[in-house]
Short mmCIF file of C-alpha atoms in Angstrom, two decimals:
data_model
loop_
_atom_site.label_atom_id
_atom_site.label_comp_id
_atom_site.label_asym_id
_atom_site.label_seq_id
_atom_site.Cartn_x
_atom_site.Cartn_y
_atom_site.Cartn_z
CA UNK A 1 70.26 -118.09 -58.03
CA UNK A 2 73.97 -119.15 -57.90
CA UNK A 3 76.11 -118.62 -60.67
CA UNK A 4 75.91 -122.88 -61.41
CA UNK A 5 72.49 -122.67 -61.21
CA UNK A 6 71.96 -119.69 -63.70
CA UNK A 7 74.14 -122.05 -65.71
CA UNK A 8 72.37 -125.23 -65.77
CA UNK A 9 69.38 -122.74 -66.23
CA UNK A 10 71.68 -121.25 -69.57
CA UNK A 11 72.33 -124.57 -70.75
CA UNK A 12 68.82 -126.50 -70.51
CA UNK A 13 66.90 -123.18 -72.04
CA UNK A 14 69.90 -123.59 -74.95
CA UNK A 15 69.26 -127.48 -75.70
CA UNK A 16 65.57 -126.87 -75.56
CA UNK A 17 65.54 -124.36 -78.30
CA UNK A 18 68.16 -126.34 -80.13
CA UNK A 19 65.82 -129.12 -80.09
CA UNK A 20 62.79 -127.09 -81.24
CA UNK A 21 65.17 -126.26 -84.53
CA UNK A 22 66.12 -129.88 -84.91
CA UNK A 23 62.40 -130.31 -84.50
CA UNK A 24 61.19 -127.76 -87.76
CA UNK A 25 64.14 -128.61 -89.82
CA UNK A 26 62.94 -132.09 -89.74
CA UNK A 27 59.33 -131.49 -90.39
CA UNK A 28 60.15 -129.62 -93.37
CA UNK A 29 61.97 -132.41 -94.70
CA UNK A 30 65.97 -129.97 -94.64
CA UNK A 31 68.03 -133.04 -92.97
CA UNK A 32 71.14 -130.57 -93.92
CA UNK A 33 70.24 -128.20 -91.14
CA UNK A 34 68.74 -130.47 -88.93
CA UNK A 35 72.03 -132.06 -89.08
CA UNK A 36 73.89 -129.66 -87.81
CA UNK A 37 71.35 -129.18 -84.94
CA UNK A 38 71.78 -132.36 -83.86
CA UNK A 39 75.30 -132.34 -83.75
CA UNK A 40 74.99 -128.71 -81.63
CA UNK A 41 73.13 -130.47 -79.30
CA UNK A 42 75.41 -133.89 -79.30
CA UNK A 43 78.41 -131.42 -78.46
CA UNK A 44 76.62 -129.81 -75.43
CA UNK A 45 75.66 -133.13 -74.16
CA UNK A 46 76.88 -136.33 -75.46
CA UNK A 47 74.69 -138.28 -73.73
CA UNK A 48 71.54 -137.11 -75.43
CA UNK A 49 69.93 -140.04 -77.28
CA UNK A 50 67.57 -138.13 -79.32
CA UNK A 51 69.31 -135.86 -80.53
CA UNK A 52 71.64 -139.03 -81.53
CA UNK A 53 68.67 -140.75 -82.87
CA UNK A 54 67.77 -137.72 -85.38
CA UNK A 55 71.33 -137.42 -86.74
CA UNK A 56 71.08 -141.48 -87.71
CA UNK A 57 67.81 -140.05 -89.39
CA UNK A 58 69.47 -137.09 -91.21
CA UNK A 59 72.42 -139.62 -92.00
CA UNK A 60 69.72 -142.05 -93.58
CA UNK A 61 68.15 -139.11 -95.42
CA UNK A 62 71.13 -138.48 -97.20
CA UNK A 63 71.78 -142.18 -97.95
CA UNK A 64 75.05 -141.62 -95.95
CA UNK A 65 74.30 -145.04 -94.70
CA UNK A 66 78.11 -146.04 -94.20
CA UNK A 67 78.32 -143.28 -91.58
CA UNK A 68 75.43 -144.00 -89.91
CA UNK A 69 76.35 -147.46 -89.04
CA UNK A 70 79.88 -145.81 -88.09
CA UNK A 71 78.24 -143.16 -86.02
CA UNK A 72 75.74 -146.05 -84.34
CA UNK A 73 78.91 -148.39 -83.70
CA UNK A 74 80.94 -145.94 -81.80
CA UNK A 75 77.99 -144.45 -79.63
CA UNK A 76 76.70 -148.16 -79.01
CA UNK A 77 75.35 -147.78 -75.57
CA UNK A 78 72.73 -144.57 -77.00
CA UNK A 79 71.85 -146.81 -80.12
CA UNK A 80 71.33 -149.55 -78.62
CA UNK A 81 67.60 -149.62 -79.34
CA UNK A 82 67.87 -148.12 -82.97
CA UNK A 83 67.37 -151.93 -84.43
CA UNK A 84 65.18 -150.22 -87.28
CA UNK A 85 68.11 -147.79 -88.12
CA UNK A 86 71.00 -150.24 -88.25
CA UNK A 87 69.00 -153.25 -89.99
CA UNK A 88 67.71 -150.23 -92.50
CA UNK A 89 71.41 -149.11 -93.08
CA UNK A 90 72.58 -152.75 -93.45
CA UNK A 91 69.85 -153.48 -96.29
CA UNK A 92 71.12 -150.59 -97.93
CA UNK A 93 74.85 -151.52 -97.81
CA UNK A 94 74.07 -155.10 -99.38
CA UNK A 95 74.71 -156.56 -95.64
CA UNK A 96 71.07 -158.20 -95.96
CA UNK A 97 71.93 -161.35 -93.96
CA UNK A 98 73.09 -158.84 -91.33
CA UNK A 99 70.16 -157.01 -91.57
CA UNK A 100 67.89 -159.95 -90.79
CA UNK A 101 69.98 -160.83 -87.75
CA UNK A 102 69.85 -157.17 -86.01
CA UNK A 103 65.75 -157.50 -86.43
CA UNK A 104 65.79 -160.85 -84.88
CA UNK A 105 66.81 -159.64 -81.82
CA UNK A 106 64.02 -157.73 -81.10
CA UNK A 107 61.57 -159.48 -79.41
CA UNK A 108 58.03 -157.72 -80.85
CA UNK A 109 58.23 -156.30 -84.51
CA UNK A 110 55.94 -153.19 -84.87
CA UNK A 111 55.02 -152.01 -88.05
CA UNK A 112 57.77 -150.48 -89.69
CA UNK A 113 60.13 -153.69 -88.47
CA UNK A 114 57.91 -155.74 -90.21
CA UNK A 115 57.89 -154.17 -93.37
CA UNK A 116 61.53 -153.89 -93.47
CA UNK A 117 61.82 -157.75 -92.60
CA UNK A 118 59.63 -158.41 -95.39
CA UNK A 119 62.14 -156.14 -98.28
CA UNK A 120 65.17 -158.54 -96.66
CA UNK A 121 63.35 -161.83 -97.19
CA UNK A 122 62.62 -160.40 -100.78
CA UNK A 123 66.36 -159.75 -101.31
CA UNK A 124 67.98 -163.12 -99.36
CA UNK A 125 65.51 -164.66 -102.13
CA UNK A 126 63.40 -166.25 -98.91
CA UNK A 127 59.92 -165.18 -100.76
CA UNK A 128 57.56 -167.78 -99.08
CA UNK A 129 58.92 -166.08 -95.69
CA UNK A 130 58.31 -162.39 -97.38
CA UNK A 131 54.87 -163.28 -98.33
CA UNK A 132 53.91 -164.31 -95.22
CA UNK A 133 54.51 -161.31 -93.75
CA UNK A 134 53.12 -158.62 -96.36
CA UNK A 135 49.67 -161.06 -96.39
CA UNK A 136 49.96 -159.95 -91.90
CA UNK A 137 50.72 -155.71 -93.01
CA UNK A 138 48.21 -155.61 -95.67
CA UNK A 139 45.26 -156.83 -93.94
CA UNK A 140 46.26 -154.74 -90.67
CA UNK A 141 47.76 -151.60 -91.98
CA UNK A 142 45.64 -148.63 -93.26
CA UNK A 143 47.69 -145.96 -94.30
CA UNK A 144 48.56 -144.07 -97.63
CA UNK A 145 51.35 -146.94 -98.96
CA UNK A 146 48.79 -149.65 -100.15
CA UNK A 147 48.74 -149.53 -103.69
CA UNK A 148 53.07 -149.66 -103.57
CA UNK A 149 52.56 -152.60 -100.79
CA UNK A 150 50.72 -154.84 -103.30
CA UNK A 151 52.86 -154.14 -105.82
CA UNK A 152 55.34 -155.70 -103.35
CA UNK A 153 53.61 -158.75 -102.57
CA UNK A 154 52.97 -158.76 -106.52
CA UNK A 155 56.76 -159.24 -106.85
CA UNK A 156 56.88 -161.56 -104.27
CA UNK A 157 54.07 -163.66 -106.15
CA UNK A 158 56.05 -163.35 -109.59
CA UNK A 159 58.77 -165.16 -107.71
CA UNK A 160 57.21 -167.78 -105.76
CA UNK A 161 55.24 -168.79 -109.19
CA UNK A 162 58.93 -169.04 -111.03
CA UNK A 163 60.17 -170.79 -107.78
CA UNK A 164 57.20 -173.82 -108.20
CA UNK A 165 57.31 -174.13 -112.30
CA UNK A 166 61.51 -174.45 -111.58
CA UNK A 167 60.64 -177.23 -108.98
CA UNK A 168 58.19 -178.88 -111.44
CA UNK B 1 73.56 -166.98 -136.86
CA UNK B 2 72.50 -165.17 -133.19
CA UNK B 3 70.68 -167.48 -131.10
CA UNK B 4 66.77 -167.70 -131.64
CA UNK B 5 65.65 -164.85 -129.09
CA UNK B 6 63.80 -166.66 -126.11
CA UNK B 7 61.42 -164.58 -123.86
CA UNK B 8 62.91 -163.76 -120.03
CA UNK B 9 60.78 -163.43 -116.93
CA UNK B 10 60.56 -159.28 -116.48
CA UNK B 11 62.23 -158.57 -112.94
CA UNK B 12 59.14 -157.46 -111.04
CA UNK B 13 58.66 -153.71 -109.41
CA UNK B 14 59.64 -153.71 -105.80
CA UNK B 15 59.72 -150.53 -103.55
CA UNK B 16 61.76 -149.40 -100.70
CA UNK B 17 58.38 -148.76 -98.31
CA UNK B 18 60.49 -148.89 -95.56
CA UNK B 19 62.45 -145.81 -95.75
CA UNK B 20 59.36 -144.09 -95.90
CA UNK B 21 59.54 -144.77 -91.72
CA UNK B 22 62.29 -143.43 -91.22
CA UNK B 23 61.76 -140.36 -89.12
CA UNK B 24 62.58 -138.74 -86.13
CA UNK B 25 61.72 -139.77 -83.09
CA UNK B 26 58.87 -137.33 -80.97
CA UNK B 27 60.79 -134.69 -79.57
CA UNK B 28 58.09 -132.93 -77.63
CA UNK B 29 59.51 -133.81 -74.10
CA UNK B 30 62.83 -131.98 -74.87
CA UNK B 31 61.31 -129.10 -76.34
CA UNK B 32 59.13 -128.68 -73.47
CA UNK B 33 61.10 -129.21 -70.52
CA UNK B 34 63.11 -125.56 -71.25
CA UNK B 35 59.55 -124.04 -71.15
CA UNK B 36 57.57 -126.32 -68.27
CA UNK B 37 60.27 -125.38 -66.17
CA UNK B 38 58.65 -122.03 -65.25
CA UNK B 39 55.54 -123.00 -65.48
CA UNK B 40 54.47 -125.78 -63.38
CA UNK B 41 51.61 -126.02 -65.72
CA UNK B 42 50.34 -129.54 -67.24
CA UNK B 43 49.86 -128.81 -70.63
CA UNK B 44 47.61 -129.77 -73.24
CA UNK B 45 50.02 -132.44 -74.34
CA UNK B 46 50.93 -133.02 -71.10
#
């Protein structure tokens, strides 16, 4: 092996195991740590996307949501596909209308989109639009968030009732 | 006198569900590809 070789070798070995820490530190739920992995790998190669994509996660974790749209903005050729991450942050900041715009460029909404769309129509007041949507996740989703998702569309109810005795 | 008291409309529970998805994304390719390298092997998750 050359000496570039047993480099490359040194280096790919390194971010593999780095990754495998960024991977237990987030399982367990320590974003602190998991931080700093990220960033270890970020520094050995900037152009990782993952490793970008779990520091918006740790960043999120730790409601440092300001950052993470700071951190997304100046790498926005790796984050350009982190639409879930940057409307999330946006909602959080009170940039709601923003929010709504970031998801409507993406052309399919998967699950998670969709249930975030549904929390922004709740908060721009747009309930009709925010019921339509839970009434789609509730009869196709089966996971352990049910009882807290018709609580949700509850809410939404409690408003669109107020909305049609106002009108009357 | 205060104002007769007159019954609001309760503001309604609401939960952030959303944050629950926010997680990382699978990183089994990177951790792999330091350890596939020797072995040539396609693994169970392969």
């Amino acid at each position: 092996m050359t000496i570039e070789q047993n480099q490359k070798a040194t280096r790919e070995k390194t971010l593999a195991t780095t990754y495998l820490e960024l991977h237990r530190f987030g399982q367990n739920g320590d974003y602190d740590r998991a931080l700093k992995a990220a960033n270890r790998i970020l520094h050995m190669a900037p152009q990782e996307e993952k490793a970008l994509h779990c520091k918006i996660v740790c960043l999120i974790q730790q409601s440092k949501f300001n950052e993470a749209l700071q951190t997304m903005q100046r790498n926005s050729n790796l984050s350009r596909s982190f639409y879930f991450e940057k409307a999330y942050c946006q909602y959080r900041q009170n940039q709601t209308t923003q929010a709504l715009e970031t998801l409507e460029q993406v052309e399919e909404l998967d699950f998670r989109l969709k249930e975030l769309k549904a929390q922004i129509f709740y908060r721009l007041e747009r309930f009709s639009e925010a019921h339509e949507i839970y009434h789609d996740i509730i009869k196709n989703s089966q996971d352990d968030y049910t009882d807290e998702r018709e609580t949700n569309l509850g809410a939404v109810l409690v408003q669109l009732s107020d909305e049609s005795q106002k009108d009357m | 006198m205060p104002p007769a008291m007159e019954p609001v409309p309760a503001k309604p529970l609401f939960y952030d569900l959303a944050l629950n998805f926010v997680g990382f994304p699978s990183l089994e390719d990177k951790i792999e590809e330091g350890q596939s390298k020797q072995k040539q092997a396609s693994g169970i998750s392969g």
